[in-house]
XYZ file of C-alpha atoms in Angstrom:
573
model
C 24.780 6.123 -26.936
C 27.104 2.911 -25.372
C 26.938 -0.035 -27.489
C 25.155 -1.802 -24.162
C 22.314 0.085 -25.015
C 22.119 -1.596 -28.066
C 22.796 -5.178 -27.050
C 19.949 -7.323 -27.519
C 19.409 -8.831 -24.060
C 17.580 -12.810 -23.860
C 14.097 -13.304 -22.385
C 15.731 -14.636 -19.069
C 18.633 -11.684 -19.102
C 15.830 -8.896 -19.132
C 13.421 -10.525 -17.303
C 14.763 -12.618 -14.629
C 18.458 -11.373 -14.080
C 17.480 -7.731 -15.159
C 19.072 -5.225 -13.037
C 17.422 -2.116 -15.321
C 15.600 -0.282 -12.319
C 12.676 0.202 -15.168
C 12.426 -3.883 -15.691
C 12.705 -4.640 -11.860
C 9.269 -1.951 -11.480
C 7.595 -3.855 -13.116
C 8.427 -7.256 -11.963
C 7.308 -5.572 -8.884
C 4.274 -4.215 -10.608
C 2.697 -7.193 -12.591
C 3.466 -9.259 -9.129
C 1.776 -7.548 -6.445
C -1.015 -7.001 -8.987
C -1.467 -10.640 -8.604
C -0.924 -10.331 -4.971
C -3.566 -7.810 -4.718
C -5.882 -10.002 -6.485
C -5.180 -12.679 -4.564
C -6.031 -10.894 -1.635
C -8.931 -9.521 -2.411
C -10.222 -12.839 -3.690
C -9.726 -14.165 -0.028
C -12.163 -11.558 1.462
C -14.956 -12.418 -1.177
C -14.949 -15.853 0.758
C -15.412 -13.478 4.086
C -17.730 -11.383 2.677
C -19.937 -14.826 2.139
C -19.701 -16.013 5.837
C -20.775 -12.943 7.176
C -23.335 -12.186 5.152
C -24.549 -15.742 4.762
C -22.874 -17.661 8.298
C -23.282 -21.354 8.253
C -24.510 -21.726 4.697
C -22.641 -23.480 1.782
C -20.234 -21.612 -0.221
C -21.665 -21.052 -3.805
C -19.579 -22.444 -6.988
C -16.071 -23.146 -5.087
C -17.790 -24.727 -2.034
C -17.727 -28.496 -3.077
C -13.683 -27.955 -4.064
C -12.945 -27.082 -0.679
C -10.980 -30.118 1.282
C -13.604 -30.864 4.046
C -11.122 -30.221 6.779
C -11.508 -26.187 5.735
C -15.095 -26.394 5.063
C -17.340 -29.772 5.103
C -20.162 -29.840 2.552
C -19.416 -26.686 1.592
C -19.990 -24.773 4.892
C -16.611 -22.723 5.951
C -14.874 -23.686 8.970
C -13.832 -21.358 11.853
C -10.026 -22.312 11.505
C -10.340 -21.705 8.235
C -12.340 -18.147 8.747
C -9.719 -17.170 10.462
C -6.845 -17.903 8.072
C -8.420 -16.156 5.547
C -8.536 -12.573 7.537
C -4.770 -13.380 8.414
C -3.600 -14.057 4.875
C -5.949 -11.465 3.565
C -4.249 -8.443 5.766
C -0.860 -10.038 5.226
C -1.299 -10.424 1.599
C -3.426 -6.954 1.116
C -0.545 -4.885 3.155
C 3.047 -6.660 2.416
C 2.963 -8.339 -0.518
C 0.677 -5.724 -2.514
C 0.005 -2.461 -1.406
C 4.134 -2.035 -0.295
C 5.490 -3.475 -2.978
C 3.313 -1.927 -5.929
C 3.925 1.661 -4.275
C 7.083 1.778 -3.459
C 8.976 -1.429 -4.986
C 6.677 -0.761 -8.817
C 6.267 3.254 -8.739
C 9.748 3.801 -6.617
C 11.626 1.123 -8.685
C 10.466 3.144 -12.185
C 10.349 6.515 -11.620
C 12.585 7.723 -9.057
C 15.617 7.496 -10.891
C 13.399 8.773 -13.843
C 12.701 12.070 -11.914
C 15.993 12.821 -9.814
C 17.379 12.184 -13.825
C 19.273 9.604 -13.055
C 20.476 6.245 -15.126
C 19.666 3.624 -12.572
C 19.863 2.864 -8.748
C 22.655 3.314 -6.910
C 22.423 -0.542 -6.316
C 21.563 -2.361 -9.610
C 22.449 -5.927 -8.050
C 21.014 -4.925 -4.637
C 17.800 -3.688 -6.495
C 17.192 -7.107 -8.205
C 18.104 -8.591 -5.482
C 14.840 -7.537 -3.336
C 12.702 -8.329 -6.051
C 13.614 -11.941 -6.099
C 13.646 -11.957 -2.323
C 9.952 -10.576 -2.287
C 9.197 -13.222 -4.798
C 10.167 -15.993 -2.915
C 8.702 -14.539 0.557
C 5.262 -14.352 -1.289
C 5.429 -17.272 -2.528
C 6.443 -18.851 0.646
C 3.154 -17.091 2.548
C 0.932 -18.543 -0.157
C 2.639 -21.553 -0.157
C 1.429 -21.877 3.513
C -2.304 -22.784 2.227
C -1.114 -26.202 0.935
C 1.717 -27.182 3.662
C 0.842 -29.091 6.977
C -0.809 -26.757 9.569
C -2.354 -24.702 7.073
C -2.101 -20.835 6.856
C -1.163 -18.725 9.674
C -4.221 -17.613 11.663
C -3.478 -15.838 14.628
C -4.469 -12.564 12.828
C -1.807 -10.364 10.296
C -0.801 -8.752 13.546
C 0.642 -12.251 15.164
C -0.060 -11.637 18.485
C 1.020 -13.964 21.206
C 0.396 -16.531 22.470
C -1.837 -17.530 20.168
C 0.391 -16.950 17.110
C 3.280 -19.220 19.225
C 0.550 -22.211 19.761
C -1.549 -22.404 16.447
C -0.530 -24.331 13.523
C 0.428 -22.413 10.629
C 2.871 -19.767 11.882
C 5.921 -20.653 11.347
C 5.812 -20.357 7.318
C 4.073 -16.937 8.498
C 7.296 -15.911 10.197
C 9.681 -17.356 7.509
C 7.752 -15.369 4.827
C 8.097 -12.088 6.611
C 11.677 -12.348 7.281
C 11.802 -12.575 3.810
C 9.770 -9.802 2.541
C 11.201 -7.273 5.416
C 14.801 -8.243 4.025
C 13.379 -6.886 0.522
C 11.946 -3.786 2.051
C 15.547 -3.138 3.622
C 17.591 -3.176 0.663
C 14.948 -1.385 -1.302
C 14.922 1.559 1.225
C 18.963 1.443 0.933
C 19.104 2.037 -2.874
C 16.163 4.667 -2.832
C 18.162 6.561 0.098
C 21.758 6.143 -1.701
C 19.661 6.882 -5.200
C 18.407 9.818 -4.181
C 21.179 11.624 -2.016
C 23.735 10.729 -4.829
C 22.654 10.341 -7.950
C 20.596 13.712 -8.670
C 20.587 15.465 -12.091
C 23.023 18.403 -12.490
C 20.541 21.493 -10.679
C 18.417 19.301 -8.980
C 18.624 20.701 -6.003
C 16.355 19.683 -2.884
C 14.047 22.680 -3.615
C 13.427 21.293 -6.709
C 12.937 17.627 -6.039
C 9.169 16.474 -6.992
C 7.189 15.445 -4.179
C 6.866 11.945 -5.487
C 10.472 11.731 -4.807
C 10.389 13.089 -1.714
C 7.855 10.304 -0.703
C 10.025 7.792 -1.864
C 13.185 9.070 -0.162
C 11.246 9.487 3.021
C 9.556 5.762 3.349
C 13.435 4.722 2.564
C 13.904 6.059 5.855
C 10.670 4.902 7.992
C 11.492 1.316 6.223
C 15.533 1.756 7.271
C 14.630 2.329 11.179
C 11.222 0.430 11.790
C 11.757 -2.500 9.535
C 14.756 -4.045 11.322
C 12.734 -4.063 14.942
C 9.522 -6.275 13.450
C 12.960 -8.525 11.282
C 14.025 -9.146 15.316
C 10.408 -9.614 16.664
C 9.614 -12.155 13.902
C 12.656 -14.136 14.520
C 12.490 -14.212 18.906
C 8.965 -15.209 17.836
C 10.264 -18.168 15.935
C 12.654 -18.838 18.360
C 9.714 -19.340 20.860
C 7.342 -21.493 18.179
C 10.641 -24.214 17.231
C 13.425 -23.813 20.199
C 11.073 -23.808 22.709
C 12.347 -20.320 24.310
C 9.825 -17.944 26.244
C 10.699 -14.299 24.759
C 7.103 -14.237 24.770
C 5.260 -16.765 26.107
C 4.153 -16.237 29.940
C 3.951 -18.450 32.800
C 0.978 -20.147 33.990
C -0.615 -20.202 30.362
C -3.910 -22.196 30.230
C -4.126 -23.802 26.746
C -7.465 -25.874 26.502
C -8.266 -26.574 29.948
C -4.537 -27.950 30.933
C -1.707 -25.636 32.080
C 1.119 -25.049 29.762
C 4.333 -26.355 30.265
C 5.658 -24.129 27.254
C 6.360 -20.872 28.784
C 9.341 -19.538 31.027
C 8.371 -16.196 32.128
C 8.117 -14.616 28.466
C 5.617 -11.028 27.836
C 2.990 -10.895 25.128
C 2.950 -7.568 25.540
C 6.529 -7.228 24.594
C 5.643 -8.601 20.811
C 3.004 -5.785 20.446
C 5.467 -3.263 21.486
C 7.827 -4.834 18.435
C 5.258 -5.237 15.845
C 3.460 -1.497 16.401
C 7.046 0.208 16.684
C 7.110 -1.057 13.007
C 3.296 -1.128 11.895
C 2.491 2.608 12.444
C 5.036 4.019 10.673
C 4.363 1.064 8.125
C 0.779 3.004 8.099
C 2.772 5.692 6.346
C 5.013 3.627 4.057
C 1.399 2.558 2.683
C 0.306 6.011 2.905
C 3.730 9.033 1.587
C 3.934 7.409 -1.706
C 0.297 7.199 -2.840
C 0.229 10.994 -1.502
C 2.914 11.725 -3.782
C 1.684 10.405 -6.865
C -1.500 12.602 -5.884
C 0.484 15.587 -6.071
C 2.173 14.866 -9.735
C -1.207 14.421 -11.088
C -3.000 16.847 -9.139
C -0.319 20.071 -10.475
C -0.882 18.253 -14.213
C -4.606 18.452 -13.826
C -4.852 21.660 -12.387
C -2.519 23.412 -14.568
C -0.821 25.200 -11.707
C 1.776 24.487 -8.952
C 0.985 22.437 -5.541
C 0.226 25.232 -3.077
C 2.515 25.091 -0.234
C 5.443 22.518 -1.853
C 7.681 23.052 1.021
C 5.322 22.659 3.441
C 4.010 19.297 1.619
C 7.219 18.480 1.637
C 8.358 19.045 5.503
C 5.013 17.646 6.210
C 6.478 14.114 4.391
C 9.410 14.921 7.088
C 7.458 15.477 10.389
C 5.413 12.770 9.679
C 8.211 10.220 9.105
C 9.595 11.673 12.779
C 6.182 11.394 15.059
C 5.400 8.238 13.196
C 8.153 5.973 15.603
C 6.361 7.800 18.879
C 2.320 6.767 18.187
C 2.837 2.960 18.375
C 1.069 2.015 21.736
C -2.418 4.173 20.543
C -3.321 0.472 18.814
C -2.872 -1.025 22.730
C -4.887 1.295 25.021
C -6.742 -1.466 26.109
C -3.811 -3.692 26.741
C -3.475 -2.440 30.329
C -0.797 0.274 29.474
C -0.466 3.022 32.191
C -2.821 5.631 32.571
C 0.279 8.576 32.147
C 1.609 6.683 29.089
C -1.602 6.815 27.213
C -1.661 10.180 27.371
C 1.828 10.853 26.511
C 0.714 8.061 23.075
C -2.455 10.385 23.197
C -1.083 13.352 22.866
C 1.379 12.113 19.968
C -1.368 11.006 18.011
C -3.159 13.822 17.748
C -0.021 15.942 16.906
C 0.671 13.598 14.264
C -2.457 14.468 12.441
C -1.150 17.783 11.613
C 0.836 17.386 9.049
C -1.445 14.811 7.384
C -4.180 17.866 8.151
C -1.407 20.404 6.304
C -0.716 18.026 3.298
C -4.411 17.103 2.342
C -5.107 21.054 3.089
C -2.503 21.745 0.239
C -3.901 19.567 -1.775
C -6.947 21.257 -1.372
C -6.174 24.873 -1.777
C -4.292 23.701 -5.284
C -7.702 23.355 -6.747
C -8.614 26.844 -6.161
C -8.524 29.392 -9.491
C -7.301 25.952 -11.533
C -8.536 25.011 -14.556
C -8.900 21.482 -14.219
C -8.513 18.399 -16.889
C -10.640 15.702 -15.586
C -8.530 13.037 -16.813
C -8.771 9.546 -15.306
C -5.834 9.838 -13.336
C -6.869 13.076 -12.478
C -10.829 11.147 -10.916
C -8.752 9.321 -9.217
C -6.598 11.797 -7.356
C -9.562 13.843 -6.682
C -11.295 10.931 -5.050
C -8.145 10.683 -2.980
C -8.659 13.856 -1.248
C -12.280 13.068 0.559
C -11.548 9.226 1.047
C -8.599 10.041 2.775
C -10.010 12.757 4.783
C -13.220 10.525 6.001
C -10.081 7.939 6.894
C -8.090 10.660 8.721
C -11.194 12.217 10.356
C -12.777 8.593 11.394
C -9.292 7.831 13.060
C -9.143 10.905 15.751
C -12.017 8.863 17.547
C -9.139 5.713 17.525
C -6.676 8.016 18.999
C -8.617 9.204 22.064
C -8.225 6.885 25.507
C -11.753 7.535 26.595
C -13.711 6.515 23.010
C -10.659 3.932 21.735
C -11.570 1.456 24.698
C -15.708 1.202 23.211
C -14.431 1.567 19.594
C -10.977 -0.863 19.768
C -12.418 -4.166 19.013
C -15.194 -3.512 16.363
C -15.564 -2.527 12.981
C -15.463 0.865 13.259
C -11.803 -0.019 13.558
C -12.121 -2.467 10.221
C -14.031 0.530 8.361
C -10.989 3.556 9.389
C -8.083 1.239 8.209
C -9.640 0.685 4.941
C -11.019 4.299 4.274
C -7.470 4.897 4.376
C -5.597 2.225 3.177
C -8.044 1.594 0.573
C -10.387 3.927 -0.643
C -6.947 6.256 0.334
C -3.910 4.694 -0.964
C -5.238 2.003 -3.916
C -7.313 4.624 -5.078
C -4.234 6.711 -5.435
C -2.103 3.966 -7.155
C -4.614 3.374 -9.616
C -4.347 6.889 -10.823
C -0.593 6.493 -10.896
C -0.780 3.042 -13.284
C -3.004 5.562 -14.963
C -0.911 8.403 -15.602
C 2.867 6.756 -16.119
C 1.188 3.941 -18.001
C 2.343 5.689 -21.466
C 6.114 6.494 -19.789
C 5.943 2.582 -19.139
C 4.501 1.734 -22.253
C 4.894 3.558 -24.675
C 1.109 3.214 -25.265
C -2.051 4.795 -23.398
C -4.788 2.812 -22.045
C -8.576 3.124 -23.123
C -10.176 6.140 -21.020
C -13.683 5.189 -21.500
C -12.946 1.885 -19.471
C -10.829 3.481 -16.827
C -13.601 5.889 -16.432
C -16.171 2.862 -16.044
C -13.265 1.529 -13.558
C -13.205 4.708 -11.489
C -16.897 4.991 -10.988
C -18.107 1.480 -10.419
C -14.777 1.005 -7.986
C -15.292 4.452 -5.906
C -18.900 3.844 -5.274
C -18.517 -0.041 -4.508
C -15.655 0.476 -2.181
C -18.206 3.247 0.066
C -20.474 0.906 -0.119
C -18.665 -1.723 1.573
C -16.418 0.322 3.718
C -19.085 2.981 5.224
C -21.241 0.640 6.577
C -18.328 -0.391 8.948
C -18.597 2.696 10.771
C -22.638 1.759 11.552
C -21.838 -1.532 12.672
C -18.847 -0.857 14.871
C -20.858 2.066 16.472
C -23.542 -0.867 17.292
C -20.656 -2.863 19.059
C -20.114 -5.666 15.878
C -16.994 -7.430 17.058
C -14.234 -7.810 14.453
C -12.706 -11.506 14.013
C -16.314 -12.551 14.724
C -16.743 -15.948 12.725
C -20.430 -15.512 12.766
C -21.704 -12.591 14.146
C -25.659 -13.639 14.296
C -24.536 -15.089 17.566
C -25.183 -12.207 19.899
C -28.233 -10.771 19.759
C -27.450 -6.909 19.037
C -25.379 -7.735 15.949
C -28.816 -8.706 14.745
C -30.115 -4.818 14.032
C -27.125 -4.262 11.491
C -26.560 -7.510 9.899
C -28.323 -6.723 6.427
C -25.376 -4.424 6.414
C -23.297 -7.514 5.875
C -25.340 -8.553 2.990
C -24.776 -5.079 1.171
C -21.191 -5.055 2.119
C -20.991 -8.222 0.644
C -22.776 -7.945 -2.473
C -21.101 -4.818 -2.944
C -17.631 -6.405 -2.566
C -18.669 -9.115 -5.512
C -19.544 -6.153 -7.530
C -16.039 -4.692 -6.859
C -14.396 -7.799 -8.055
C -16.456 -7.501 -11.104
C -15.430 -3.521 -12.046
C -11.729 -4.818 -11.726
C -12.448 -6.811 -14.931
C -12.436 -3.784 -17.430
C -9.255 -2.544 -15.720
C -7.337 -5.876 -15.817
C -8.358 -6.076 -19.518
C -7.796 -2.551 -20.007
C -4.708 -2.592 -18.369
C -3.116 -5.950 -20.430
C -4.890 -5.315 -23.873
C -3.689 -1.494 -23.226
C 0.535 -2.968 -23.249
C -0.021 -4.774 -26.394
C -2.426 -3.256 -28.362
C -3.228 0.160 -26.949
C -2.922 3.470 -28.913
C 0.465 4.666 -29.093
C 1.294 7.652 -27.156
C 3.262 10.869 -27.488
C 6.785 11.108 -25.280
C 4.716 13.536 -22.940
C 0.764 13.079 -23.712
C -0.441 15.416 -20.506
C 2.668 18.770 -20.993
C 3.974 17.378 -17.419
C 7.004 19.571 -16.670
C 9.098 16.630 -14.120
C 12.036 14.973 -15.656
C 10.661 11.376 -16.188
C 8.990 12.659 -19.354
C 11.713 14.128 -20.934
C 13.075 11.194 -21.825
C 11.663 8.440 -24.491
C 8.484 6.327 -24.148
C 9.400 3.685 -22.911
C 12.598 5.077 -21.576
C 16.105 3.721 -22.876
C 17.408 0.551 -21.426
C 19.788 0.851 -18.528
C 20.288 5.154 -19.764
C 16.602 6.316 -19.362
C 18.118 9.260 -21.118
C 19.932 10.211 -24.051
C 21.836 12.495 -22.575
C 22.551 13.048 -18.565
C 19.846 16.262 -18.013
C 20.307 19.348 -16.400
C 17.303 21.420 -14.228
C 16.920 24.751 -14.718
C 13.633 25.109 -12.002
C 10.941 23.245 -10.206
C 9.112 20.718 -10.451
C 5.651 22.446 -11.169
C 5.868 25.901 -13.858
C 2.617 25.678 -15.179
C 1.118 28.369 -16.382
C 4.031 30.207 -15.776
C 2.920 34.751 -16.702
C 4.457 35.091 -20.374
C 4.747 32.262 -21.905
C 2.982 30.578 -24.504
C 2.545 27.291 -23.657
C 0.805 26.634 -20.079
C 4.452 24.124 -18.717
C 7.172 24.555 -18.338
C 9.552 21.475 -18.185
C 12.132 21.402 -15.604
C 14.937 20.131 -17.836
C 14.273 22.985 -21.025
C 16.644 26.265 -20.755
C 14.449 29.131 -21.811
């Protein structure tokens, strides 16, 4: 072992100027955990308008500055910066980052058996360059012209003419640059830096995921980093990329625009946005299928098809952008050619959750807490997936587009789909990470009262948007048939407050767990992938103590023959 290993590093070395890919995880990690909290906070606030429109907000109410809500009683400016920094916060600065800047940071290198990323400097470089973009966004609250509130999708002209948008716009530029050089050192990492053996036929599907957002975040970040700034320009230089001509802005004529197209921004921003639906989605999916061969005992059926699936779906995911603007006016022949693309593209999603499925038969399953979780994956996901074909239709879209049937699809899979999924994963690498495991009890009380909650507040959705609830409705007791499902808001809501409340014995469990939990054997479940061959926590800037070399797959369990029921990929015989 090199004396380096052995060097005591200072508080700010390891911490701040780290470039251990292990350290950088989980700057990434205890960060967008905040983020996420954060977020989620902001919708509790939502929750209470819709539920409750026009009364005073309990407890927090009377802090408020009067100019967001006056005696109390929220405003509809500030209504609608709190869905735009709740999406923005939710989707870039905590779902991204904690799936593939926490999980891809640690244990990539960990499974391809490598010592670090290709990039060490580059690597700690987007960490501190998501830092300061989240702060900047948050920032945004407190600066004059408030938060952004044109919506997390920024669409013109109302994004170019509110207050607020510009720190939006700064903020992203910052957090796509960190996405960029991320996907740069996972791509290098992983076509590089492989263990002697590791062939592609052998590479765990959680690395495949990673390596395969690398590339959606390599070709559709850069196109939403050009948007942003034209859209800048047009908010501060006065240009007209996208403003139009003849604009009426609060009964006077607009003297702003010079021939610009909104359309053209939503073109930019959903050539990045559905394949960002995947960067939120391939890495969840393959932490599902690391715990799902673990707590079945037996390989993933179909791993190459899994993994082509990963593949096909990072290719159709650049040609299904314009299904979000069928009722923008697009041509009759091009919604059917986005039509037909979006149904193709369920396929593989279809073929991987199939998989997934048929890995279950004959196994003898542990139902460990990660393992809850990953199971809950599978039929959250699918009610996401199937709720979404509906979406992807010309005919039903146009009823559908602007309600919250909409709201309730993109959380079934974004939420009850992919955070459900990264909660198993804290989980199930928390002893690699730690060295210590957290309290199951807990995390089972954390899986039950959080998988019920979130039903209860997502389902519901489906009911109102089949009604015709508008989404981005401030207070929807205004028209008349919103009245039928509106005790649906008060459930939803309640519920929500309730799912703030089961986060508690995870955050505890979670913190008390890295100090104070039991300590835990180098490889508590028999995995058989390369990250737990190595020491709990792994060696500083080595992971290993010497470089390994793979002998199989990813998955032998229960191989015929031998005694025990794994098979790690880095033993001989």
């Amino acid at each position: 072992m090199t004396a380096a290993v052995h060097r005591e590093e200072s508080f700010i070395g390891k911490w701040i100027f780290s470039r251990d890919h292990k350290v950088i995880g989980l700057q990434y990690m205890f960060t967008s955990l905040v983020f996420l909290l954060i977020g989620f906070s902001l919708i509790l606030l939502i929750r209470w308008q819709l539920a409750y429109p026009g009364r005073p907000i309990p407890f927090i109410g009377d802090l408020l500055p009067d100019s967001l809500a006056p005696g109390g009683i929220m405003m509809p400016d500030f209504y609608n910066s709190l869905g735009a920094m709740h999406g923005t916060i939710m989707i870039f600065l905590g779902i991204v980052p904690l799936g593939v800047g926490a999980f891809g940071n640690y244990f990539l290198p960990l499974q391809i058996g490598a010592k670090d990323m290709a990039f060490p400097t580059l690597n700690m470089s987007s960490y501190w360059v998501y830092f300061v973009g989240g702060v900047l966004m948050l920032s945004s609250f407190v600066l004059p012209g408030g938060a952004a509130r044109a919506g997390w999708t920024s669409y013109v002209p109302l994004s170019v003419i509110s207050s607020g948008q510009t720190t939006w716009l700064l903020a992203m530029t910052f957090l796509i640059t960190s996405s960029l050089l991320g996907a740069i050192n996972f791509i290098v990492t992983t076509l590089n830096l492989r263990a002697p053996g590791l062939t592609w036929s052998r590479l765990p599907l959680f690395a495949w995921a990673q390596f395969v957002t690398g590339l959606i975040l390599l070709f559709a970040f850069p196109v939403l980093q050009a948007g942003a700034v034209l859209q800048l320009l047009d908010r501060v230089a006065q240009t007209s990329f996208y403003m139009p001509q003849g604009l009426i802005i609060s009964g006077e004529l607009s003297q702003r625009g010079g021939g610009g197209n909104a359309l053209l921004w939503q073109h930019l921003f959903w050539f990045l946005a559905h394949p960002e639906v995947y960067v939120l989605l391939l890495p969840p999916m393959g932490i599902v299928a690391e715990i799902l061969a673990n707590g079945t005992r037996k390989p993933i059926f179909g791993y190459k098809e899994v993994a082509g699936s990963f593949c096909f779906i990072a290719v159709l995911s650049f040609m299904v952008w314009a299904h979000h603007m069928f009722v923008s006016g697009l041509k009759t022949s091009l919604s059917y050619l986005f039509m037909t693309t979006t149904m193709t593209i369920s396929i593989p999603s279809i073929a991987i959750l199939t998989c997934f499925l048929l890995s279950l038969k004959d196994a003898s399953i542990r139902f460990t807490v990660p393992m809850l979780f990953s199971l809950a994956f599978l039929p959250m996901f699918g009610i996401g997936g199937l709720t979404g074909l509906p979406l992807g239709f010309t005919p039903t879209d146009v009823y559908l587009h602007d309600t919250y049937y909409v709201i309730g699809h993109f959380h079934y899979v974004v939420v009850t789909g992919t955070l459900i999924a990264l909660f198993g994963g804290i989980y199930y690498w928390f002893p690699k990470m730690f060295g210590r495991s957290m309290n199951m009890f807990w995390g089972k009380v954390h899986f039950w009262g959080t998988i019920v909650l979130m039903n209860l507040i997502f389902f519901p959705m489906f009911i109102q948007g089949l009604a015709g609830v508008q989404r981005r409705l401030y207070d929807p007791t205004v028209q008349l048939h919103n009245l039928t499902v509106q005790p649906t808001n008060v459930l939803m809501s309640y519920a929500s407050w309730g799912l703030l409340l089961f986060q508690v014995p995870f955050i505890v469990n979670f913190f008390w767990s890295i100090f104070k939990g039991a300590r835990s054997e180098e490889n508590p479940w028999q995995a058989t992938t390369l990250e737990w061959a190595c020491p709990s926590p792994p060696l500083p800037h080595v992971n290993f103590e010497k470089v390994p070399t793979v002998h199989r797959g990813p998955y032998e369990y229960s191989v015929p023959g031998r005694e025990a029921d794994f098979w790690p990929q880095n033993e001989e015989n």
